[in-house]
């Protein structure tokens, strides 16, 4: 099998140790990738620091031109990269193509947004003084990416950091590193200066420890579980190292009696089953008002039954393989627990009898509040539906969680829309919209769903320091 190198200080480096990458649709390894130890990660940090001074001195326009060129290189290799994402992640090929497209969009957006890292002049309050605010890059950034969107969620960190003038060391997820290696190939192809962007892989705990303890690393940005996020917070406390954390969600959907039924079903299907349900903003708790409950569940189940499950390369597949054996077991556990507590299983509910990690699209109704799937992120194609009566009850149910990443609302009442927007505890709310993410708007959560925001102007600001300059004149 081919072994992919790491990208270190402008060169592709093969190491003496490597690990396999498994295709979740076949449960077979198809490629290897090189790994390094903590000592080599420390060297990568030194190299990033060495590159920082010259990279930050480039104009934002010049840095942006590199990002535009990288985006164009990815676009030229779109089909190859999409196939790689499907092989390492299991998602349907059409969704992988979409992931490459959003990655390209992120790069183009931040290539331009870097030119708008505005400071400001403040009207002075003391004669003989002038007050100015400027923005400067924070320094070396360590980015830790997840497996569920292996390319776009990595570049969601890398693009704004590079645009801001930072240098970046990326650690991709061990299950899905290859698409990030292809991104590194695009960086080299356009002549990105050495040390500005690097890719490391190896034992996660060792790499994270180096990122946390190395004083040259000035910021860590992470997407993953709340549990790991808390461990990073604990590790960063000693040096007060800044963190951006995009963590778990337990995302509610509220479908009101006045909703457009077809749009509500279609939007909830998208919010639930996109990426095989393995999305941090996937619908996890679906609450439907009693007046429309029976119609909604009937239509939703019909559509869920029609979803085609299979290898992501098969024509028309909408539900691909789950990432690994543990993911399948957790899905089964959540279904069994809900049924045991009184939920009704209307379709799906079990593993597919075939090679790989496949689970049927599943719909549970009348799901009790104390079920595992109502209190834990399921991360599977399992929809849990229950009813509510009043608007206030819906809000209370939506907010009855320690998480607050995203929420979805389906209603045609404009005044209700504003009430919900103000009272639902979530960083993102889709109103009659099952896919609210867009490059030019902030992405992130409240409560235990994380710190800070990605994307939009806020995504750039996460990698900038704000300085007040007081000038006596």
PDB file of C-alpha atoms in Angstrom, residues 29-329:
ATOM      1  CA  UNK A  29      -6.943  -0.683   5.107  1.00  0.00           C
ATOM      2  CA  UNK A  30      -6.220   1.044   1.796  1.00  0.00           C
ATOM      3  CA  UNK A  31      -3.286   3.344   2.560  1.00  0.00           C
ATOM      4  CA  UNK A  32      -0.694   4.140   5.228  1.00  0.00           C
ATOM      5  CA  UNK A  33       0.492   7.481   6.584  1.00  0.00           C
ATOM      6  CA  UNK A  34       3.703   8.484   8.324  1.00  0.00           C
ATOM      7  CA  UNK A  35       3.734   9.416  12.005  1.00  0.00           C
ATOM      8  CA  UNK A  36       6.189  11.294  14.217  1.00  0.00           C
ATOM      9  CA  UNK A  37       6.968  11.530  17.916  1.00  0.00           C
ATOM     10  CA  UNK A  38       6.785  14.538  20.190  1.00  0.00           C
ATOM     11  CA  UNK A  39      10.395  15.551  19.523  1.00  0.00           C
ATOM     12  CA  UNK A  40       9.646  16.013  15.825  1.00  0.00           C
ATOM     13  CA  UNK A  41       6.484  17.957  16.643  1.00  0.00           C
ATOM     14  CA  UNK A  42       8.599  20.318  18.752  1.00  0.00           C
ATOM     15  CA  UNK A  43      10.862  20.867  15.741  1.00  0.00           C
ATOM     16  CA  UNK A  44       7.829  21.656  13.607  1.00  0.00           C
ATOM     17  CA  UNK A  45       6.853  24.306  16.153  1.00  0.00           C
ATOM     18  CA  UNK A  46      10.343  25.834  15.946  1.00  0.00           C
ATOM     19  CA  UNK A  47      10.140  25.874  12.172  1.00  0.00           C
ATOM     20  CA  UNK A  48       6.707  27.524  12.325  1.00  0.00           C
ATOM     21  CA  UNK A  49       8.060  30.185  14.652  1.00  0.00           C
ATOM     22  CA  UNK A  50      11.002  30.793  12.312  1.00  0.00           C
ATOM     23  CA  UNK A  51       8.598  31.283   9.405  1.00  0.00           C
ATOM     24  CA  UNK A  52       6.222  33.523  11.334  1.00  0.00           C
ATOM     25  CA  UNK A  53       8.166  36.781  11.115  1.00  0.00           C
ATOM     26  CA  UNK A  54       8.400  36.838   7.326  1.00  0.00           C
ATOM     27  CA  UNK A  55       4.840  35.529   6.796  1.00  0.00           C
ATOM     28  CA  UNK A  56       3.265  38.170   9.042  1.00  0.00           C
ATOM     29  CA  UNK A  57       5.208  40.902   7.205  1.00  0.00           C
ATOM     30  CA  UNK A  58       3.602  40.026   3.895  1.00  0.00           C
ATOM     31  CA  UNK A  59       0.646  42.214   3.074  1.00  0.00           C
ATOM     32  CA  UNK A  60      -2.761  40.709   3.678  1.00  0.00           C
ATOM     33  CA  UNK A  61      -3.288  40.908  -0.079  1.00  0.00           C
ATOM     34  CA  UNK A  62      -0.163  38.849  -0.720  1.00  0.00           C
ATOM     35  CA  UNK A  63      -1.181  36.214   1.845  1.00  0.00           C
ATOM     36  CA  UNK A  64      -4.626  36.134   0.294  1.00  0.00           C
ATOM     37  CA  UNK A  65      -3.179  35.473  -3.131  1.00  0.00           C
ATOM     38  CA  UNK A  66      -1.596  32.301  -1.771  1.00  0.00           C
ATOM     39  CA  UNK A  67      -4.976  31.196  -0.386  1.00  0.00           C
ATOM     40  CA  UNK A  68      -6.662  31.881  -3.729  1.00  0.00           C
ATOM     41  CA  UNK A  69      -4.021  29.800  -5.502  1.00  0.00           C
ATOM     42  CA  UNK A  70      -4.423  26.919  -3.034  1.00  0.00           C
ATOM     43  CA  UNK A  71      -8.196  27.037  -3.534  1.00  0.00           C
ATOM     44  CA  UNK A  72      -7.748  26.877  -7.295  1.00  0.00           C
ATOM     45  CA  UNK A  73      -5.377  23.925  -6.930  1.00  0.00           C
ATOM     46  CA  UNK A  74      -7.965  22.077  -4.826  1.00  0.00           C
ATOM     47  CA  UNK A  75     -10.640  22.833  -7.395  1.00  0.00           C
ATOM     48  CA  UNK A  76      -8.496  21.289 -10.135  1.00  0.00           C
ATOM     49  CA  UNK A  77      -8.177  18.122  -8.021  1.00  0.00           C
ATOM     50  CA  UNK A  78     -11.755  18.163  -6.747  1.00  0.00           C
ATOM     51  CA  UNK A  79     -12.761  14.691  -7.907  1.00  0.00           C
ATOM     52  CA  UNK A  80      -9.583  13.028  -6.602  1.00  0.00           C
ATOM     53  CA  UNK A  81      -9.884  14.710  -3.212  1.00  0.00           C
ATOM     54  CA  UNK A  82     -13.593  13.907  -2.945  1.00  0.00           C
ATOM     55  CA  UNK A  83     -12.927  10.235  -3.645  1.00  0.00           C
ATOM     56  CA  UNK A  84     -10.257  10.259  -0.942  1.00  0.00           C
ATOM     57  CA  UNK A  85     -12.690  11.751   1.591  1.00  0.00           C
ATOM     58  CA  UNK A  86     -15.243   9.051   0.792  1.00  0.00           C
ATOM     59  CA  UNK A  87     -12.643   6.297   1.120  1.00  0.00           C
ATOM     60  CA  UNK A  88     -11.351   7.454   4.496  1.00  0.00           C
ATOM     61  CA  UNK A  89     -14.625   8.738   5.968  1.00  0.00           C
ATOM     62  CA  UNK A  90     -17.374   6.656   4.333  1.00  0.00           C
ATOM     63  CA  UNK A  91     -19.716   9.481   3.360  1.00  0.00           C
ATOM     64  CA  UNK A  92     -21.531   9.460  -0.014  1.00  0.00           C
ATOM     65  CA  UNK A  93     -19.390  10.789  -2.842  1.00  0.00           C
ATOM     66  CA  UNK A  94     -21.771  13.646  -3.650  1.00  0.00           C
ATOM     67  CA  UNK A  95     -21.380  14.912  -0.090  1.00  0.00           C
ATOM     68  CA  UNK A  96     -17.596  14.637  -0.357  1.00  0.00           C
ATOM     69  CA  UNK A  97     -17.712  16.753  -3.512  1.00  0.00           C
ATOM     70  CA  UNK A  98     -19.739  19.276  -1.533  1.00  0.00           C
ATOM     71  CA  UNK A  99     -17.122  19.242   1.225  1.00  0.00           C
ATOM     72  CA  UNK A 100     -14.375  20.096  -1.247  1.00  0.00           C
ATOM     73  CA  UNK A 101     -16.547  22.889  -2.605  1.00  0.00           C
ATOM     74  CA  UNK A 102     -17.060  24.414   0.832  1.00  0.00           C
ATOM     75  CA  UNK A 103     -13.334  24.104   1.535  1.00  0.00           C
ATOM     76  CA  UNK A 104     -12.601  26.085  -1.617  1.00  0.00           C
ATOM     77  CA  UNK A 105     -15.181  28.679  -0.563  1.00  0.00           C
ATOM     78  CA  UNK A 106     -13.563  29.036   2.886  1.00  0.00           C
ATOM     79  CA  UNK A 107     -10.179  29.699   1.283  1.00  0.00           C
ATOM     80  CA  UNK A 108     -11.491  32.308  -1.142  1.00  0.00           C
ATOM     81  CA  UNK A 109     -13.498  34.026   1.610  1.00  0.00           C
ATOM     82  CA  UNK A 110     -10.616  34.340   4.055  1.00  0.00           C
ATOM     83  CA  UNK A 111      -8.235  35.319   1.260  1.00  0.00           C
ATOM     84  CA  UNK A 112     -10.322  38.481   0.971  1.00  0.00           C
ATOM     85  CA  UNK A 113     -11.388  38.842   4.615  1.00  0.00           C
ATOM     86  CA  UNK A 114      -7.732  39.031   5.682  1.00  0.00           C
ATOM     87  CA  UNK A 115      -7.633  42.421   3.954  1.00  0.00           C
ATOM     88  CA  UNK A 116     -10.342  43.641   6.312  1.00  0.00           C
ATOM     89  CA  UNK A 117      -8.658  43.076   9.688  1.00  0.00           C
ATOM     90  CA  UNK A 118      -9.537  46.621  10.578  1.00  0.00           C
ATOM     91  CA  UNK A 119      -8.326  48.620  13.538  1.00  0.00           C
ATOM     92  CA  UNK A 120      -9.818  52.002  14.374  1.00  0.00           C
ATOM     93  CA  UNK A 121      -9.136  55.520  15.602  1.00  0.00           C
ATOM     94  CA  UNK A 122     -10.891  56.406  18.852  1.00  0.00           C
ATOM     95  CA  UNK A 123     -11.964  60.007  19.559  1.00  0.00           C
ATOM     96  CA  UNK A 124      -9.583  61.159  22.269  1.00  0.00           C
ATOM     97  CA  UNK A 125     -10.703  62.276  25.714  1.00  0.00           C
ATOM     98  CA  UNK A 126      -7.447  63.982  26.754  1.00  0.00           C
ATOM     99  CA  UNK A 127      -5.857  66.934  24.992  1.00  0.00           C
ATOM    100  CA  UNK A 128      -2.507  66.034  23.502  1.00  0.00           C
ATOM    101  CA  UNK A 129      -3.296  62.345  23.027  1.00  0.00           C
ATOM    102  CA  UNK A 130      -4.576  60.185  20.214  1.00  0.00           C
ATOM    103  CA  UNK A 131      -5.912  56.633  20.604  1.00  0.00           C
ATOM    104  CA  UNK A 132      -5.556  53.935  18.003  1.00  0.00           C
ATOM    105  CA  UNK A 133      -6.474  50.212  17.890  1.00  0.00           C
ATOM    106  CA  UNK A 134      -4.584  47.780  15.670  1.00  0.00           C
ATOM    107  CA  UNK A 135      -4.858  44.045  14.986  1.00  0.00           C
ATOM    108  CA  UNK A 136      -1.787  41.803  14.841  1.00  0.00           C
ATOM    109  CA  UNK A 137      -1.438  38.025  14.248  1.00  0.00           C
ATOM    110  CA  UNK A 138      -1.342  35.939  17.404  1.00  0.00           C
ATOM    111  CA  UNK A 139       1.601  33.737  16.319  1.00  0.00           C
ATOM    112  CA  UNK A 140       2.070  30.000  15.825  1.00  0.00           C
ATOM    113  CA  UNK A 141      -1.291  28.206  15.760  1.00  0.00           C
ATOM    114  CA  UNK A 142      -1.858  24.508  16.469  1.00  0.00           C
ATOM    115  CA  UNK A 143      -4.996  23.160  14.777  1.00  0.00           C
ATOM    116  CA  UNK A 144      -6.573  19.824  15.728  1.00  0.00           C
ATOM    117  CA  UNK A 145      -9.207  18.591  13.270  1.00  0.00           C
ATOM    118  CA  UNK A 146     -11.955  15.910  13.528  1.00  0.00           C
ATOM    119  CA  UNK A 147     -12.802  12.974  11.276  1.00  0.00           C
ATOM    120  CA  UNK A 148     -16.440  13.691  10.366  1.00  0.00           C
ATOM    121  CA  UNK A 149     -15.614  16.485   7.881  1.00  0.00           C
ATOM    122  CA  UNK A 150     -11.911  15.743   7.574  1.00  0.00           C
ATOM    123  CA  UNK A 151     -10.972  18.462   5.097  1.00  0.00           C
ATOM    124  CA  UNK A 152     -13.364  21.353   5.527  1.00  0.00           C
ATOM    125  CA  UNK A 153     -13.207  21.465   9.332  1.00  0.00           C
ATOM    126  CA  UNK A 154      -9.419  21.488   9.148  1.00  0.00           C
ATOM    127  CA  UNK A 155      -9.339  24.320   6.627  1.00  0.00           C
ATOM    128  CA  UNK A 156     -11.971  26.215   8.632  1.00  0.00           C
ATOM    129  CA  UNK A 157      -9.065  26.723  11.063  1.00  0.00           C
ATOM    130  CA  UNK A 158      -6.126  26.877   8.693  1.00  0.00           C
ATOM    131  CA  UNK A 159      -7.520  29.446   6.237  1.00  0.00           C
ATOM    132  CA  UNK A 160      -8.309  32.258   8.697  1.00  0.00           C
ATOM    133  CA  UNK A 161      -5.106  31.678  10.661  1.00  0.00           C
ATOM    134  CA  UNK A 162      -2.984  31.972   7.510  1.00  0.00           C
ATOM    135  CA  UNK A 163      -4.972  34.990   6.333  1.00  0.00           C
ATOM    136  CA  UNK A 164      -4.390  36.684   9.691  1.00  0.00           C
ATOM    137  CA  UNK A 165      -0.619  36.247   9.323  1.00  0.00           C
ATOM    138  CA  UNK A 166      -0.171  33.233  11.610  1.00  0.00           C
ATOM    139  CA  UNK A 167       1.740  30.067  10.815  1.00  0.00           C
ATOM    140  CA  UNK A 168      -0.102  26.781  11.335  1.00  0.00           C
ATOM    141  CA  UNK A 169       0.642  23.213  12.383  1.00  0.00           C
ATOM    142  CA  UNK A 170      -2.275  20.911  11.623  1.00  0.00           C
ATOM    143  CA  UNK A 171      -2.962  17.582  13.280  1.00  0.00           C
ATOM    144  CA  UNK A 172      -5.672  15.776  11.297  1.00  0.00           C
ATOM    145  CA  UNK A 173      -7.774  13.012  12.822  1.00  0.00           C
ATOM    146  CA  UNK A 174      -5.964   9.672  12.862  1.00  0.00           C
ATOM    147  CA  UNK A 175      -8.885   7.978  11.095  1.00  0.00           C
ATOM    148  CA  UNK A 176      -8.989  10.479   8.213  1.00  0.00           C
ATOM    149  CA  UNK A 177      -5.615  12.149   7.566  1.00  0.00           C
ATOM    150  CA  UNK A 178      -5.201  11.710   3.817  1.00  0.00           C
ATOM    151  CA  UNK A 179      -7.378  14.556   2.551  1.00  0.00           C
ATOM    152  CA  UNK A 180      -5.265  16.927   4.666  1.00  0.00           C
ATOM    153  CA  UNK A 181      -2.112  15.469   3.092  1.00  0.00           C
ATOM    154  CA  UNK A 182      -3.593  16.319  -0.306  1.00  0.00           C
ATOM    155  CA  UNK A 183      -4.194  19.839   0.934  1.00  0.00           C
ATOM    156  CA  UNK A 184      -0.500  19.997   1.849  1.00  0.00           C
ATOM    157  CA  UNK A 185       0.333  18.963  -1.720  1.00  0.00           C
ATOM    158  CA  UNK A 186      -1.706  21.925  -2.945  1.00  0.00           C
ATOM    159  CA  UNK A 187       0.209  24.234  -0.590  1.00  0.00           C
ATOM    160  CA  UNK A 188       3.523  23.030  -1.945  1.00  0.00           C
ATOM    161  CA  UNK A 189       2.320  23.256  -5.538  1.00  0.00           C
ATOM    162  CA  UNK A 190       1.628  26.991  -5.201  1.00  0.00           C
ATOM    163  CA  UNK A 191       4.950  27.711  -3.487  1.00  0.00           C
ATOM    164  CA  UNK A 192       3.706  28.493   0.014  1.00  0.00           C
ATOM    165  CA  UNK A 193       6.831  29.480   2.004  1.00  0.00           C
ATOM    166  CA  UNK A 194       8.342  26.707   4.106  1.00  0.00           C
ATOM    167  CA  UNK A 195       7.196  26.444   7.699  1.00  0.00           C
ATOM    168  CA  UNK A 196       4.041  28.487   7.122  1.00  0.00           C
ATOM    169  CA  UNK A 197       1.844  25.387   7.051  1.00  0.00           C
ATOM    170  CA  UNK A 198       2.799  21.909   8.294  1.00  0.00           C
ATOM    171  CA  UNK A 199       1.016  18.600   8.929  1.00  0.00           C
ATOM    172  CA  UNK A 200       1.926  16.313  11.833  1.00  0.00           C
ATOM    173  CA  UNK A 201       0.445  12.967  12.820  1.00  0.00           C
ATOM    174  CA  UNK A 202       1.074  10.506  15.595  1.00  0.00           C
ATOM    175  CA  UNK A 203      -0.090   9.772  19.124  1.00  0.00           C
ATOM    176  CA  UNK A 204      -2.774  12.330  19.908  1.00  0.00           C
ATOM    177  CA  UNK A 205      -1.908  12.692  23.592  1.00  0.00           C
ATOM    178  CA  UNK A 206       1.769  13.382  22.853  1.00  0.00           C
ATOM    179  CA  UNK A 207       1.036  15.917  20.132  1.00  0.00           C
ATOM    180  CA  UNK A 208      -1.551  17.695  22.275  1.00  0.00           C
ATOM    181  CA  UNK A 209       0.889  17.805  25.190  1.00  0.00           C
ATOM    182  CA  UNK A 210       3.518  19.471  22.999  1.00  0.00           C
ATOM    183  CA  UNK A 211       0.992  21.987  21.707  1.00  0.00           C
ATOM    184  CA  UNK A 212      -0.114  22.805  25.254  1.00  0.00           C
ATOM    185  CA  UNK A 213       3.301  22.986  26.881  1.00  0.00           C
ATOM    186  CA  UNK A 214       5.391  24.568  24.127  1.00  0.00           C
ATOM    187  CA  UNK A 215       5.498  28.347  24.738  1.00  0.00           C
ATOM    188  CA  UNK A 216       6.012  29.019  21.030  1.00  0.00           C
ATOM    189  CA  UNK A 217       2.494  27.746  20.324  1.00  0.00           C
ATOM    190  CA  UNK A 218       0.364  30.811  20.967  1.00  0.00           C
ATOM    191  CA  UNK A 219      -3.081  29.395  20.195  1.00  0.00           C
ATOM    192  CA  UNK A 220      -4.808  26.008  19.912  1.00  0.00           C
ATOM    193  CA  UNK A 221      -7.962  25.563  17.860  1.00  0.00           C
ATOM    194  CA  UNK A 222      -9.855  22.278  18.212  1.00  0.00           C
ATOM    195  CA  UNK A 223     -12.995  20.582  16.962  1.00  0.00           C
ATOM    196  CA  UNK A 224     -14.106  17.423  18.747  1.00  0.00           C
ATOM    197  CA  UNK A 225     -15.814  16.089  21.830  1.00  0.00           C
ATOM    198  CA  UNK A 226     -16.613  18.160  24.903  1.00  0.00           C
ATOM    199  CA  UNK A 227     -14.677  15.632  26.985  1.00  0.00           C
ATOM    200  CA  UNK A 228     -11.445  16.240  25.045  1.00  0.00           C
ATOM    201  CA  UNK A 229     -12.164  19.972  24.978  1.00  0.00           C
ATOM    202  CA  UNK A 230     -12.268  20.010  28.786  1.00  0.00           C
ATOM    203  CA  UNK A 231      -8.911  18.227  28.937  1.00  0.00           C
ATOM    204  CA  UNK A 232      -7.437  20.906  26.666  1.00  0.00           C
ATOM    205  CA  UNK A 233      -8.841  23.606  28.940  1.00  0.00           C
ATOM    206  CA  UNK A 234      -7.197  21.936  31.930  1.00  0.00           C
ATOM    207  CA  UNK A 235      -3.892  21.655  30.084  1.00  0.00           C
ATOM    208  CA  UNK A 236      -4.000  25.254  28.874  1.00  0.00           C
ATOM    209  CA  UNK A 237      -4.660  26.641  32.348  1.00  0.00           C
ATOM    210  CA  UNK A 238      -1.002  26.544  33.424  1.00  0.00           C
ATOM    211  CA  UNK A 239       0.032  29.079  30.772  1.00  0.00           C
ATOM    212  CA  UNK A 240      -3.391  30.624  30.062  1.00  0.00           C
ATOM    213  CA  UNK A 241      -2.982  29.557  26.445  1.00  0.00           C
ATOM    214  CA  UNK A 242      -5.883  30.798  24.298  1.00  0.00           C
ATOM    215  CA  UNK A 243      -8.216  28.144  22.910  1.00  0.00           C
ATOM    216  CA  UNK A 244     -10.937  28.049  20.295  1.00  0.00           C
ATOM    217  CA  UNK A 245     -13.182  25.051  20.939  1.00  0.00           C
ATOM    218  CA  UNK A 246     -15.966  23.726  18.725  1.00  0.00           C
ATOM    219  CA  UNK A 247     -17.377  20.878  20.785  1.00  0.00           C
ATOM    220  CA  UNK A 248     -20.362  18.569  21.078  1.00  0.00           C
ATOM    221  CA  UNK A 249     -23.986  19.321  20.394  1.00  0.00           C
ATOM    222  CA  UNK A 250     -27.369  17.896  21.396  1.00  0.00           C
ATOM    223  CA  UNK A 251     -29.233  19.938  18.860  1.00  0.00           C
ATOM    224  CA  UNK A 252     -33.011  20.388  19.111  1.00  0.00           C
ATOM    225  CA  UNK A 253     -35.565  20.827  16.342  1.00  0.00           C
ATOM    226  CA  UNK A 254     -38.889  22.580  17.050  1.00  0.00           C
ATOM    227  CA  UNK A 255     -41.629  21.986  14.469  1.00  0.00           C
ATOM    228  CA  UNK A 256     -44.691  24.144  15.145  1.00  0.00           C
ATOM    229  CA  UNK A 257     -48.262  23.515  14.049  1.00  0.00           C
ATOM    230  CA  UNK A 258     -48.125  26.436  11.607  1.00  0.00           C
ATOM    231  CA  UNK A 259     -45.010  25.160   9.817  1.00  0.00           C
ATOM    232  CA  UNK A 260     -45.006  24.302   6.132  1.00  0.00           C
ATOM    233  CA  UNK A 261     -45.139  20.519   6.530  1.00  0.00           C
ATOM    234  CA  UNK A 262     -43.143  19.656   3.423  1.00  0.00           C
ATOM    235  CA  UNK A 263     -40.401  22.160   4.226  1.00  0.00           C
ATOM    236  CA  UNK A 264     -40.282  21.042   7.855  1.00  0.00           C
ATOM    237  CA  UNK A 265     -39.894  17.386   6.918  1.00  0.00           C
ATOM    238  CA  UNK A 266     -37.315  18.121   4.235  1.00  0.00           C
ATOM    239  CA  UNK A 267     -35.331  20.474   6.464  1.00  0.00           C
ATOM    240  CA  UNK A 268     -35.348  18.086   9.409  1.00  0.00           C
ATOM    241  CA  UNK A 269     -34.282  15.198   7.166  1.00  0.00           C
ATOM    242  CA  UNK A 270     -31.304  17.268   6.046  1.00  0.00           C
ATOM    243  CA  UNK A 271     -30.434  18.342   9.580  1.00  0.00           C
ATOM    244  CA  UNK A 272     -30.639  14.746  10.824  1.00  0.00           C
ATOM    245  CA  UNK A 273     -29.278  12.488   8.093  1.00  0.00           C
ATOM    246  CA  UNK A 274     -26.658  14.603   6.298  1.00  0.00           C
ATOM    247  CA  UNK A 275     -23.204  13.048   6.674  1.00  0.00           C
ATOM    248  CA  UNK A 276     -24.871   9.828   7.937  1.00  0.00           C
ATOM    249  CA  UNK A 277     -25.941  11.727  11.068  1.00  0.00           C
ATOM    250  CA  UNK A 278     -22.281  12.219  11.995  1.00  0.00           C
ATOM    251  CA  UNK A 279     -22.322  15.999  12.218  1.00  0.00           C
ATOM    252  CA  UNK A 280     -21.815  18.215  15.248  1.00  0.00           C
ATOM    253  CA  UNK A 281     -24.863  20.249  14.181  1.00  0.00           C
ATOM    254  CA  UNK A 282     -27.024  17.206  13.364  1.00  0.00           C
ATOM    255  CA  UNK A 283     -30.571  17.207  14.741  1.00  0.00           C
ATOM    256  CA  UNK A 284     -30.484  15.081  17.881  1.00  0.00           C
ATOM    257  CA  UNK A 285     -33.841  15.848  19.585  1.00  0.00           C
ATOM    258  CA  UNK A 286     -36.839  16.462  17.331  1.00  0.00           C
ATOM    259  CA  UNK A 287     -39.823  18.100  19.052  1.00  0.00           C
ATOM    260  CA  UNK A 288     -43.068  18.379  17.055  1.00  0.00           C
ATOM    261  CA  UNK A 289     -46.118  20.304  18.238  1.00  0.00           C
ATOM    262  CA  UNK A 290     -49.079  18.032  18.893  1.00  0.00           C
ATOM    263  CA  UNK A 291     -51.350  19.433  16.168  1.00  0.00           C
ATOM    264  CA  UNK A 292     -48.972  18.356  13.392  1.00  0.00           C
ATOM    265  CA  UNK A 293     -47.237  15.466  15.157  1.00  0.00           C
ATOM    266  CA  UNK A 294     -48.947  12.544  13.409  1.00  0.00           C
ATOM    267  CA  UNK A 295     -48.699  14.075   9.911  1.00  0.00           C
ATOM    268  CA  UNK A 296     -45.066  15.004  10.429  1.00  0.00           C
ATOM    269  CA  UNK A 297     -43.973  11.610  11.738  1.00  0.00           C
ATOM    270  CA  UNK A 298     -45.788   9.748   8.958  1.00  0.00           C
ATOM    271  CA  UNK A 299     -44.134  11.849   6.242  1.00  0.00           C
ATOM    272  CA  UNK A 300     -40.749  11.752   7.974  1.00  0.00           C
ATOM    273  CA  UNK A 301     -40.794   7.950   8.305  1.00  0.00           C
ATOM    274  CA  UNK A 302     -41.713   7.538   4.631  1.00  0.00           C
ATOM    275  CA  UNK A 303     -38.746   9.627   3.588  1.00  0.00           C
ATOM    276  CA  UNK A 304     -36.394   7.872   6.015  1.00  0.00           C
ATOM    277  CA  UNK A 305     -37.421   4.477   4.650  1.00  0.00           C
ATOM    278  CA  UNK A 306     -36.640   5.682   1.120  1.00  0.00           C
ATOM    279  CA  UNK A 307     -33.057   6.677   1.931  1.00  0.00           C
ATOM    280  CA  UNK A 308     -30.523   4.478   0.153  1.00  0.00           C
ATOM    281  CA  UNK A 309     -27.744   3.140   2.364  1.00  0.00           C
ATOM    282  CA  UNK A 310     -24.478   1.767   1.019  1.00  0.00           C
ATOM    283  CA  UNK A 311     -20.902   2.344  -0.043  1.00  0.00           C
ATOM    284  CA  UNK A 312     -20.365   6.031  -0.761  1.00  0.00           C
ATOM    285  CA  UNK A 313     -19.293   5.217  -4.312  1.00  0.00           C
ATOM    286  CA  UNK A 314     -22.590   3.488  -5.156  1.00  0.00           C
ATOM    287  CA  UNK A 315     -24.950   5.510  -7.338  1.00  0.00           C
ATOM    288  CA  UNK A 316     -27.686   7.315  -5.401  1.00  0.00           C
ATOM    289  CA  UNK A 317     -26.425   6.472  -1.919  1.00  0.00           C
ATOM    290  CA  UNK A 318     -27.573   8.988   0.708  1.00  0.00           C
ATOM    291  CA  UNK A 319     -26.455   7.211   3.903  1.00  0.00           C
ATOM    292  CA  UNK A 320     -22.873   5.990   3.903  1.00  0.00           C
ATOM    293  CA  UNK A 321     -20.766   3.977   6.297  1.00  0.00           C
ATOM    294  CA  UNK A 322     -20.277   5.071   9.888  1.00  0.00           C
ATOM    295  CA  UNK A 323     -16.732   5.742  10.951  1.00  0.00           C
ATOM    296  CA  UNK A 324     -15.996   2.584  12.979  1.00  0.00           C
ATOM    297  CA  UNK A 325     -17.317  -0.316  15.050  1.00  0.00           C
ATOM    298  CA  UNK A 326     -17.790   1.759  18.200  1.00  0.00           C
ATOM    299  CA  UNK A 327     -20.023   4.199  16.314  1.00  0.00           C
ATOM    300  CA  UNK A 328     -22.288   1.353  15.182  1.00  0.00           C
ATOM    301  CA  UNK A 329     -22.450  -0.098  18.696  1.00  0.00           C
TER     302      UNK A 329
END
